[in-house]
mmCIF file of C-alpha atoms in Angstrom:
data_model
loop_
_atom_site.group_PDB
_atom_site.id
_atom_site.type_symbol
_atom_site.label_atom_id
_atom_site.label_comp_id
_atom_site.label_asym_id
_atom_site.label_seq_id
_atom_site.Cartn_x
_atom_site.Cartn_y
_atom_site.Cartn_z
ATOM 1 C CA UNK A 1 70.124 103.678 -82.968
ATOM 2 C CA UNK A 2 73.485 103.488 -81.831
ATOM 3 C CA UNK A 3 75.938 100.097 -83.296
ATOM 4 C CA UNK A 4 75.979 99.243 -79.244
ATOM 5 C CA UNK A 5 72.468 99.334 -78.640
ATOM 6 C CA UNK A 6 71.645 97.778 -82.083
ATOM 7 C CA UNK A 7 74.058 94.642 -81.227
ATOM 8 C CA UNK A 8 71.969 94.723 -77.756
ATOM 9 C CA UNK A 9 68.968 94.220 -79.094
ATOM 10 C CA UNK A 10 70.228 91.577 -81.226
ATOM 11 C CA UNK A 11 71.783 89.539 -78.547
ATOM 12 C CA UNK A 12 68.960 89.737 -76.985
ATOM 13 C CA UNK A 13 66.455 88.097 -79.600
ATOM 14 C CA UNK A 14 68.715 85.915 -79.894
ATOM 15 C CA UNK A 15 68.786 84.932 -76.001
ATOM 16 C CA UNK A 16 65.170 84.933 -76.546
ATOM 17 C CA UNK A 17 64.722 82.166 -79.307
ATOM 18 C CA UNK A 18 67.555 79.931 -77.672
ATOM 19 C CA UNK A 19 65.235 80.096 -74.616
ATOM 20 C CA UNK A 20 62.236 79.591 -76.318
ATOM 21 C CA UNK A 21 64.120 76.878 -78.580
ATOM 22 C CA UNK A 22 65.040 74.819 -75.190
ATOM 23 C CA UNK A 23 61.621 75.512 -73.867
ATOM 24 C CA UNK A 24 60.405 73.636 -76.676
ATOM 25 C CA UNK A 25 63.021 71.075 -76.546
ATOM 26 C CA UNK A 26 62.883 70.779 -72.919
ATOM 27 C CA UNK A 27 58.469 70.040 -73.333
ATOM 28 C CA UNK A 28 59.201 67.382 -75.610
ATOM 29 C CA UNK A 29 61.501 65.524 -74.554
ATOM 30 C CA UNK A 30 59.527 65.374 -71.557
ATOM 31 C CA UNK A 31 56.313 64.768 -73.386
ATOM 32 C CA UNK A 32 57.905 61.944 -75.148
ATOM 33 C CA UNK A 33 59.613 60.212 -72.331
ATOM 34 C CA UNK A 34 56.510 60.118 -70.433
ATOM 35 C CA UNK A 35 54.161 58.891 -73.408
ATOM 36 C CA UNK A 36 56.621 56.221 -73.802
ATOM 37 C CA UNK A 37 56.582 55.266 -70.033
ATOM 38 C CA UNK A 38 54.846 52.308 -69.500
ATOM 39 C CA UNK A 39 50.986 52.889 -67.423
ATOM 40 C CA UNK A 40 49.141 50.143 -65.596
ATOM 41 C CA UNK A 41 45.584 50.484 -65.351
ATOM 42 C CA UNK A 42 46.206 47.781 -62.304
ATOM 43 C CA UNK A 43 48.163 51.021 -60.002
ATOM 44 C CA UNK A 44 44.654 53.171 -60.597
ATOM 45 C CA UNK A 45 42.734 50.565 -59.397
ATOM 46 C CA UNK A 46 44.513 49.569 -56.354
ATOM 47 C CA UNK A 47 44.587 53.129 -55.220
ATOM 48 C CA UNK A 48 40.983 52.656 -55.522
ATOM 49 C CA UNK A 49 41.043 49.561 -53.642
ATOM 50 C CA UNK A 50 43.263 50.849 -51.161
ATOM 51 C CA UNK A 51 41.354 54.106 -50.663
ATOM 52 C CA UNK A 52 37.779 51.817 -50.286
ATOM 53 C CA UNK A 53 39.773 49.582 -47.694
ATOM 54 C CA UNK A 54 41.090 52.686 -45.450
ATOM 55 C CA UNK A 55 37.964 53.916 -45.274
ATOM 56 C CA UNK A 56 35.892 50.448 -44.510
ATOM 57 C CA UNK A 57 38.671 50.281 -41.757
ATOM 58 C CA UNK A 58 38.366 53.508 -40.233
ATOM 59 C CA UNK A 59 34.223 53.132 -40.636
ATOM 60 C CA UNK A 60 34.484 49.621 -39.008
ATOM 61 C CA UNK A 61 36.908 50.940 -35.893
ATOM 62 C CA UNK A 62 34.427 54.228 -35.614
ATOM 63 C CA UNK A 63 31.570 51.674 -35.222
ATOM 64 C CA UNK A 64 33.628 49.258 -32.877
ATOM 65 C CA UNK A 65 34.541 52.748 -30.771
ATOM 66 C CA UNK A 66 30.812 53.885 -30.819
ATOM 67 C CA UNK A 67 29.833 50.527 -30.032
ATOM 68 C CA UNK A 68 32.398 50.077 -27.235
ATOM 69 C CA UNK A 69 31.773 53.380 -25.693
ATOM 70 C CA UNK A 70 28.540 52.680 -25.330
ATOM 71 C CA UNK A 71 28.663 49.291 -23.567
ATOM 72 C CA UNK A 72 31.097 50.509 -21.337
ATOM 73 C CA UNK A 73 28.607 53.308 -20.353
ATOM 74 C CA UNK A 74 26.442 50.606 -20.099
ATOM 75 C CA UNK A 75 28.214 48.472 -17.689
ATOM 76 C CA UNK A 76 28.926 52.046 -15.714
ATOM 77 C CA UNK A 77 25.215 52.608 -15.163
ATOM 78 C CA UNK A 78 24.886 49.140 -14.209
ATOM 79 C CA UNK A 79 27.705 49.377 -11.880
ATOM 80 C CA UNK A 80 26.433 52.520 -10.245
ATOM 81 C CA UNK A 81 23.048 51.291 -10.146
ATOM 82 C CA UNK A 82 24.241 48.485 -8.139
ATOM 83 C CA UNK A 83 26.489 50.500 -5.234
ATOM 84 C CA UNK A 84 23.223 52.499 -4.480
ATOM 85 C CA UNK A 85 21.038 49.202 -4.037
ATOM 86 C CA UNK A 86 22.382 48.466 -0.156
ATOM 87 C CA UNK A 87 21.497 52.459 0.603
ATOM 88 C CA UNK A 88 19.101 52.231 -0.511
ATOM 89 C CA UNK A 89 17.815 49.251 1.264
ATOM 90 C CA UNK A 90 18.894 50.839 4.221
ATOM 91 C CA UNK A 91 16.617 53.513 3.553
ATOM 92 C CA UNK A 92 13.718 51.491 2.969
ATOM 93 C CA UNK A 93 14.438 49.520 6.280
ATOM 94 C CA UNK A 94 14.238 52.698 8.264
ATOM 95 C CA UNK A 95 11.453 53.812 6.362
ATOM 96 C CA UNK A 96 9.750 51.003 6.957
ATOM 97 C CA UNK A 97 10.311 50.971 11.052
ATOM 98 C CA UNK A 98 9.590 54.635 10.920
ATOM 99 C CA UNK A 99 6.016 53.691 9.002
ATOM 100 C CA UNK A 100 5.142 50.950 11.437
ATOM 101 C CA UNK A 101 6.374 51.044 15.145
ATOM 102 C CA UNK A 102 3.213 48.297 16.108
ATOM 103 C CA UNK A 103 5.549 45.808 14.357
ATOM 104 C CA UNK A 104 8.446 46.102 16.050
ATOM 105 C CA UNK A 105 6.551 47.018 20.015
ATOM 106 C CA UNK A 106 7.153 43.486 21.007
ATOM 107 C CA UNK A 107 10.528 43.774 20.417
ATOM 108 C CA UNK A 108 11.179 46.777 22.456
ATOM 109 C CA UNK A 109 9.261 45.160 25.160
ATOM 110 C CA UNK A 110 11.626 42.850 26.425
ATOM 111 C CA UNK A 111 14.271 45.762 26.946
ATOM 112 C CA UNK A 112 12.285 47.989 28.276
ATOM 113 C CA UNK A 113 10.653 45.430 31.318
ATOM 114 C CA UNK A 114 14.262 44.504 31.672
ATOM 115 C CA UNK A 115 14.768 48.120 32.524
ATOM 116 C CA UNK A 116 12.060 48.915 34.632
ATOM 117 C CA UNK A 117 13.491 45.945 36.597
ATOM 118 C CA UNK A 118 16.763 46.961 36.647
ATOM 119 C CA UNK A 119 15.384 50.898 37.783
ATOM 120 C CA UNK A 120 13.580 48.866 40.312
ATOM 121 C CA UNK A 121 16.399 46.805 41.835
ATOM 122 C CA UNK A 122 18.318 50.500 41.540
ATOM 123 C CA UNK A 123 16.128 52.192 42.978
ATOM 124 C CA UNK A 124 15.513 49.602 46.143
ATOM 125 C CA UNK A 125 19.865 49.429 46.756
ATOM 126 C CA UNK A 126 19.782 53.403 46.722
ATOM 127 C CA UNK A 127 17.124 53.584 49.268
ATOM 128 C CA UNK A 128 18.944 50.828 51.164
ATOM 129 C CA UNK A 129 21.971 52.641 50.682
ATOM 130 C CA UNK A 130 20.734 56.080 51.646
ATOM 131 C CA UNK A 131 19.164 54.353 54.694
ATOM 132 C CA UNK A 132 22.406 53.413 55.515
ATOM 133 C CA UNK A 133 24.109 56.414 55.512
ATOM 134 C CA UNK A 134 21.404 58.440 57.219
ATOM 135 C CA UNK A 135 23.799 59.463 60.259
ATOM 136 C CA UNK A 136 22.197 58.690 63.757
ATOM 137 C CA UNK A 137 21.494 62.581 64.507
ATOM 138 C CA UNK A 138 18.937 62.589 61.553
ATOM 139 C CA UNK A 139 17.023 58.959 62.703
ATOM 140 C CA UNK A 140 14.341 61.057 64.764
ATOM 141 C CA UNK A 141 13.751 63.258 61.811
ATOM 142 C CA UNK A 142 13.752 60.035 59.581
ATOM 143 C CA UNK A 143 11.116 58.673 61.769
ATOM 144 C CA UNK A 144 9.087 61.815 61.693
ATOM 145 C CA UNK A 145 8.677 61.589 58.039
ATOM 146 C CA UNK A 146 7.823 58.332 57.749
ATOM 147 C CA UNK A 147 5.246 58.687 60.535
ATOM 148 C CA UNK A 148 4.067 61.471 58.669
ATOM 149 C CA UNK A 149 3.629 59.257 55.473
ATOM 150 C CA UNK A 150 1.834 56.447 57.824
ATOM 151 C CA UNK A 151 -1.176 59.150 58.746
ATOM 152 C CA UNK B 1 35.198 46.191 -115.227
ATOM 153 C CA UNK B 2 32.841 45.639 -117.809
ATOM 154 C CA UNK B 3 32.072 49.523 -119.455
ATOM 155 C CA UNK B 4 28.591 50.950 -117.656
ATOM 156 C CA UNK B 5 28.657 48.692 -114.647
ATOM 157 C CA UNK B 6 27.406 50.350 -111.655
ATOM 158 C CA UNK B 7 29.859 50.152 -108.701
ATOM 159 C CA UNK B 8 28.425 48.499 -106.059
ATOM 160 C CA UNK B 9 27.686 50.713 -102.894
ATOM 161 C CA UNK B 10 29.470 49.410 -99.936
ATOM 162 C CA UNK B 11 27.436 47.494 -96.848
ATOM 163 C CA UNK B 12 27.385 49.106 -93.699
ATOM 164 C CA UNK B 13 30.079 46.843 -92.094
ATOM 165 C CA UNK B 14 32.302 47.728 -94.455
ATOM 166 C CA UNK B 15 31.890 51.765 -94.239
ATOM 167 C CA UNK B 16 32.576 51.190 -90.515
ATOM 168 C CA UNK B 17 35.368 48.525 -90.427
ATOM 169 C CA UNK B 18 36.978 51.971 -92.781
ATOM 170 C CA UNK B 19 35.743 54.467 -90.381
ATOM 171 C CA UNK B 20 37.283 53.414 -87.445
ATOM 172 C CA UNK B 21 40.688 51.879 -89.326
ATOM 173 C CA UNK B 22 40.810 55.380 -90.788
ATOM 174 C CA UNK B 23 40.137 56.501 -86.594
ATOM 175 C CA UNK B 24 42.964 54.447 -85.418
ATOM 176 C CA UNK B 25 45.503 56.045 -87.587
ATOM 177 C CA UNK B 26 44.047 59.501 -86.252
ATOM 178 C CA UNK B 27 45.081 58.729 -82.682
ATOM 179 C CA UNK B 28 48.151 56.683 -83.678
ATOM 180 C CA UNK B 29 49.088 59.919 -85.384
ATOM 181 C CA UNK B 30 47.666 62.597 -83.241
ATOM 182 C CA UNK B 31 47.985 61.675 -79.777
ATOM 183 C CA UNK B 32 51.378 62.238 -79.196
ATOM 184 C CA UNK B 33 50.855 65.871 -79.523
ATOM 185 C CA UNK B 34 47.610 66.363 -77.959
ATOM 186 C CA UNK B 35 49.462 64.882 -74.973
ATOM 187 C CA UNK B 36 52.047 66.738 -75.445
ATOM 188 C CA UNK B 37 50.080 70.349 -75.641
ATOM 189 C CA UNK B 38 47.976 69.067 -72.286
ATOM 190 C CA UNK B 39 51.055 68.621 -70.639
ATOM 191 C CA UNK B 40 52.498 71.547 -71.529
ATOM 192 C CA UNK B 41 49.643 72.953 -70.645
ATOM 193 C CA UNK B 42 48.665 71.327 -66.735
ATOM 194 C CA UNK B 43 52.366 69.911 -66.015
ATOM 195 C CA UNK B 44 50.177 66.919 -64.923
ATOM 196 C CA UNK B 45 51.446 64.005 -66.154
ATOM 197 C CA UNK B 46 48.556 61.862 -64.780
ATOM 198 C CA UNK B 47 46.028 64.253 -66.025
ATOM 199 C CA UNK B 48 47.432 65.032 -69.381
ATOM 200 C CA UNK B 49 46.772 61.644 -69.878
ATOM 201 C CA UNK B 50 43.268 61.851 -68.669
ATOM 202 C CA UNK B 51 42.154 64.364 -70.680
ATOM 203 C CA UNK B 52 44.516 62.940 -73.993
ATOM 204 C CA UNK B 53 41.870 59.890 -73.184
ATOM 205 C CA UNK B 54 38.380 61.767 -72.978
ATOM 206 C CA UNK B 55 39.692 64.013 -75.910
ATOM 207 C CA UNK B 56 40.048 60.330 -78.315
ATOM 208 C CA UNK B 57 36.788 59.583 -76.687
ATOM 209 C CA UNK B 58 34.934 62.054 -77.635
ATOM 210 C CA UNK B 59 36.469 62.151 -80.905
ATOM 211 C CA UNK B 60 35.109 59.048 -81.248
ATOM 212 C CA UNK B 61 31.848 59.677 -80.290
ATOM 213 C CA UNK B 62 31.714 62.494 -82.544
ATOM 214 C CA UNK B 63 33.902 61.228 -85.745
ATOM 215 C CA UNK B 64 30.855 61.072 -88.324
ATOM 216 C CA UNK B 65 30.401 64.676 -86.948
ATOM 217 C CA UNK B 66 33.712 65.603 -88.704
ATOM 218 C CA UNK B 67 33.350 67.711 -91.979
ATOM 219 C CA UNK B 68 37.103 67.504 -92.979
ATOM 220 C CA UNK B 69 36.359 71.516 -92.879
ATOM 221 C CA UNK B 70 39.857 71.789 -90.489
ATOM 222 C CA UNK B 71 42.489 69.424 -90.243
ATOM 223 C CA UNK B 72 42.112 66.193 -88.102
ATOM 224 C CA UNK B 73 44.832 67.718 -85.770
ATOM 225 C CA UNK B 74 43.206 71.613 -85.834
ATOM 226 C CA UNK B 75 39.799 69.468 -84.758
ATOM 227 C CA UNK B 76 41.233 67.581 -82.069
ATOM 228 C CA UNK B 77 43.390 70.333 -80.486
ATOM 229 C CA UNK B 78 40.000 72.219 -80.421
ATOM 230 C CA UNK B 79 38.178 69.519 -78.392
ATOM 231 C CA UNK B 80 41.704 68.970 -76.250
ATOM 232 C CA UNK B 81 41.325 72.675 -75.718
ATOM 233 C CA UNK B 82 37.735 72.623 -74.513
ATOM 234 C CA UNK B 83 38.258 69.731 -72.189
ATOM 235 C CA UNK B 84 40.924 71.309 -70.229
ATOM 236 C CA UNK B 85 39.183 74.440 -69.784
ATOM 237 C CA UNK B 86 35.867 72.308 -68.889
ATOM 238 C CA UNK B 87 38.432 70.574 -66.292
ATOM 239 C CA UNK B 88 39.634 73.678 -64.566
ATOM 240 C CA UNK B 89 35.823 74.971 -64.686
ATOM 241 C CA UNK B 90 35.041 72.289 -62.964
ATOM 242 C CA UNK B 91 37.908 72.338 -60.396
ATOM 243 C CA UNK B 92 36.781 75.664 -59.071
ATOM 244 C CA UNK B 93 33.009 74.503 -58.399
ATOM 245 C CA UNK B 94 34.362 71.644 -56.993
ATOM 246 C CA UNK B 95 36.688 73.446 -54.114
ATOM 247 C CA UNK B 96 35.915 71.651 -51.222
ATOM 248 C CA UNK B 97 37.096 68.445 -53.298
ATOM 249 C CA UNK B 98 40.944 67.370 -53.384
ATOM 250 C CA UNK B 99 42.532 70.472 -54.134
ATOM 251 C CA UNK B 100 46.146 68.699 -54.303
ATOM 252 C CA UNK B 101 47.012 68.887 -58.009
ATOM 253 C CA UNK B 102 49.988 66.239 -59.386
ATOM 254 C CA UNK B 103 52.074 68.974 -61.404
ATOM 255 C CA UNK B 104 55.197 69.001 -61.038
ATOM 256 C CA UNK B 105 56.886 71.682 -59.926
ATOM 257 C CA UNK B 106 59.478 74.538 -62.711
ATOM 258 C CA UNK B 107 62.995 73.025 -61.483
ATOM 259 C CA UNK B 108 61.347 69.336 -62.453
ATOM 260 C CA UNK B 109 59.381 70.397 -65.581
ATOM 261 C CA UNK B 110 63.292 72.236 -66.919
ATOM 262 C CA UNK B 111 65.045 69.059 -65.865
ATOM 263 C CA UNK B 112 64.254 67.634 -69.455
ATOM 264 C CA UNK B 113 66.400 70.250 -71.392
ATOM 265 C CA UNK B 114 68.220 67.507 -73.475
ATOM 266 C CA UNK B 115 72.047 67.875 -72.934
ATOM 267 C CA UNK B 116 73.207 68.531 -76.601
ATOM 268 C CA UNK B 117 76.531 69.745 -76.876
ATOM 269 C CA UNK B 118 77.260 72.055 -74.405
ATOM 270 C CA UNK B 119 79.302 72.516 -71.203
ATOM 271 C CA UNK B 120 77.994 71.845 -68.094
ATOM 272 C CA UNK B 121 77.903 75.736 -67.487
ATOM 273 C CA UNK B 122 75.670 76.381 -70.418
ATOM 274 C CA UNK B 123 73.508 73.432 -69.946
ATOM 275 C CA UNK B 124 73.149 75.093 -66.448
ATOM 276 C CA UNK B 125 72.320 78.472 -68.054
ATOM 277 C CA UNK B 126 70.113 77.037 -70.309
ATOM 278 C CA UNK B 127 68.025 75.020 -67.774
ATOM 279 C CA UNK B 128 67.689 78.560 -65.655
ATOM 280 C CA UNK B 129 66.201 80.432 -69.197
ATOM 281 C CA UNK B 130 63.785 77.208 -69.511
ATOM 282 C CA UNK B 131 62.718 77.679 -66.041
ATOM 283 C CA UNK B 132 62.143 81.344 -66.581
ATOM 284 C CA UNK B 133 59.961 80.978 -69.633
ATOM 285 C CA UNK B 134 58.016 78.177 -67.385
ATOM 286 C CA UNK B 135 57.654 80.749 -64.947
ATOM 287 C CA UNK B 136 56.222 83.126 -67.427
ATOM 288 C CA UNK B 137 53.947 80.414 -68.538
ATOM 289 C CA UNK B 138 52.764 79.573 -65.519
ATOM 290 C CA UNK B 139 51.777 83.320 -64.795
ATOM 291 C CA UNK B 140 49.708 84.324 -67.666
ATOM 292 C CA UNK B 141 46.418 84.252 -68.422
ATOM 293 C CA UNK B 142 44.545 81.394 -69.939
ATOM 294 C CA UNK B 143 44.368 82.667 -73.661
ATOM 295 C CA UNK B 144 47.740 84.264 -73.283
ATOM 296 C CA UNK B 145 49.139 80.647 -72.005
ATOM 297 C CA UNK B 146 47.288 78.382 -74.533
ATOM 298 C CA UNK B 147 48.391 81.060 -77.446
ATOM 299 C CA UNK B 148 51.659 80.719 -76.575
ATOM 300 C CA UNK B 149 52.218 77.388 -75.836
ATOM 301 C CA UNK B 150 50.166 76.254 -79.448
ATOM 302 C CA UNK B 151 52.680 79.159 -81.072
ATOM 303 C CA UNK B 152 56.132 78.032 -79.569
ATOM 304 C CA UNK B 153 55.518 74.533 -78.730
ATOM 305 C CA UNK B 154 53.227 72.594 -81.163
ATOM 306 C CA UNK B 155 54.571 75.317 -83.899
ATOM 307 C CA UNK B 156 51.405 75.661 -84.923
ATOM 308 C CA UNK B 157 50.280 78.712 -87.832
ATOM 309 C CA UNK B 158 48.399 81.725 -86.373
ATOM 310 C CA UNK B 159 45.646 80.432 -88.670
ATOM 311 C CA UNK B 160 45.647 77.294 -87.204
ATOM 312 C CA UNK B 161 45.469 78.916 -83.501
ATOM 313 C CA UNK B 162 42.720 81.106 -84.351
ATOM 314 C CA UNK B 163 41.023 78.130 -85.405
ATOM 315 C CA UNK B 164 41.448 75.661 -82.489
ATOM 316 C CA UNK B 165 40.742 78.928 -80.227
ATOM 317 C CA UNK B 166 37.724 80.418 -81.756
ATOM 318 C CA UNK B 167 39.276 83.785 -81.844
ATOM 319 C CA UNK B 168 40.054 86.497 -84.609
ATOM 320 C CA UNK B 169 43.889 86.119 -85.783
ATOM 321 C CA UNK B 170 44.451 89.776 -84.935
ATOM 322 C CA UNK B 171 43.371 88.862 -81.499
ATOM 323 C CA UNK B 172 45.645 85.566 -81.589
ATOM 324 C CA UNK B 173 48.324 87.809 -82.665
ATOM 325 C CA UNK B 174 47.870 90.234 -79.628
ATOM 326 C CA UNK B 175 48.093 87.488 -76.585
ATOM 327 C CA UNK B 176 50.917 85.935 -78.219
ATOM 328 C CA UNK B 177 52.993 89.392 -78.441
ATOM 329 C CA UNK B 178 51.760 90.287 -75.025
ATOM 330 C CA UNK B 179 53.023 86.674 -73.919
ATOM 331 C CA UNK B 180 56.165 86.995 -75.610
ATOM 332 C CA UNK B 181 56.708 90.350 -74.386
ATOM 333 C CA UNK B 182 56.682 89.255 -70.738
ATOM 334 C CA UNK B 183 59.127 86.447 -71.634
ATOM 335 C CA UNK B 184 61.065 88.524 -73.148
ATOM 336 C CA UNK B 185 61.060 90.586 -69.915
ATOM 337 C CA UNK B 186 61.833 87.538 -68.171
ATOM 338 C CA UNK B 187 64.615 86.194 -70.186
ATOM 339 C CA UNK B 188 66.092 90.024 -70.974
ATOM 340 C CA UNK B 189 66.193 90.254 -67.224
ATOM 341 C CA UNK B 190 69.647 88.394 -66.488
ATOM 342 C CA UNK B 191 71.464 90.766 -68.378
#
């Protein structure tokens, strides 16, 4: 082994044990300064405390949100229910007239004499009116046919 | 005394008003260093203290147990020892649990070097071969890293190692050259 090499080796062993000296050093001064720091059981318990209030809050607003969401789909349903209640009294309605015409005949009555009357009255100025405008070349043909009718 | 009396055998209040007097000086004596070797050991703080607690505890429990066969401080390092591997047993079957751990991380753990006498460049130096052999520690295996840190930080005999470990000496003597060879490694390295 050369002088060099030998001194080498040497410096480092020596590097080594001032490293592992400080390591030591450096552990217990560490070691000591936090044994001598002052602990509170008090800090340990309100964490606790702390954690068991988060989660009683975040149970409580889950519940309040479940709860909420569910009224509110509720009061939808309800809501919806009540838009279809006219439609569906509508449909009834017509059902219902569809089912029984007998109850509403008298009703149609009225309209329907009131139209035969006013067919009537139509009828009677038309053939008033077309008697009118027969021209005079067609009278003997006119009287023909009615003649006709008469036998 | 008068000659031939028979000493009196003590009552049972006595024998454990001595017992755990004789206790309190243990932990007054020892705890400092079992808190010291679990925080070398985790660089936990909050759980070095834990397990410094549990480790009194159960020294309690178990003080009539104690034969005086070891020392007080060869027994308790032994049940420190256990705990702390019980602790990390226990960690990995509980996985799904918080696996956020409080150590602190190399540059904070080789902030303590104390300043001494030095310049600022050597403290500097010195605080970068600390972190180094933290690094080392940090990487090796359980054995090699309790060996090593009972060795070069509690000082402790190879006798005394083999004791608190339950392993051979020759076997003590292998992690801790293995260990020391990677620091070595480590530390060698700048040059």
């Amino acid at each position: 082994m050369t002088f060099d090499k030998r001194n080498s080796l040497e410096a480092t062993e020596a590097e080594l044990q001032q490293a592992l000296q400080d390591f030591r050093q450096t552990v217990h001064a560490w070691s000591e300064a936090e044994y001598a720091r002052p602990r509170s059981v008090q800090s340990v318990a309100a964490r606790h405390t702390w954690k068991w209030a988060l989660t009683w809050a975040m149970g409580c607003v889950l519940a309040i949100g479940g709860l909420g969401a569910g009224l509110y789909e509720h009061h939808q349903q309800q809501a919806a229910k009540g838009n279809e209640t006219p439609q569906q009294q509508q449909m009834t309605a017509a059902a219902a007239q569809s089912a029984a015409p007998e109850v509403n005949a008298p009703v149609k009555e009225v309209p329907a004499q009131e139209a035969t009357e006013m067919d009537a009255s139509l009828l009677a100025a038309v053939d008033s009116d077309v008697s009118r405008q027969v021209p005079s070349e067609m009278e003997p043909l006119a009287q023909l046919m009615e003649s006709e009718v008469s036998r | 005394m008068a000659a031939g009396a028979v000493a009196k055998p003590m009552d049972p209040e006595s024998v454990e008003a001595l017992a755990a007097q004789e206790f309190a000086r243990i932990v007054e004596t020892h705890r400092p260093q079992i808190f010291r070797f679990l925080l070398s050991s985790t660089r936990d703080v909050d759980l070095a203290e834990t397990l410094t607690q549990e480790c009194f505890l159960k020294a309690h429990r178990h003080w009539g147990q104690f034969r005086g066969d070891s020392t007080a401080m060869t027994w308790l390092m032994r049940i420190a020892l256990n705990l702390e591997k019980d602790h990390w047993r226990n960690r990995r079957l509980q996985f799904w649990r918080q696996t956020r751990t409080n150590a602190v991380d190399l540059d904070e753990a080789s902030e303590w070097l104390p300043s001494g006498e030095r310049s600022a460049e050597q403290k500097l130096l010195a605080r970068e071969q600390v972190k180094k052999v933290w690094k080392v520690v940090e990487t090796l295996s359980d054995r090699q890293r309790r060996v090593f840190l009972l060795r070069y930080v509690e000082e402790m005999e190879l006798s005394e190692i083999a004791q608190i470990t339950g392993l051979s000496e020759g076997t003590v003597k292998a992690h801790l050259s293995r260990a020391l060879a990677r620091v070595r490694r480590e530390v060698g390295g700048t040059r």
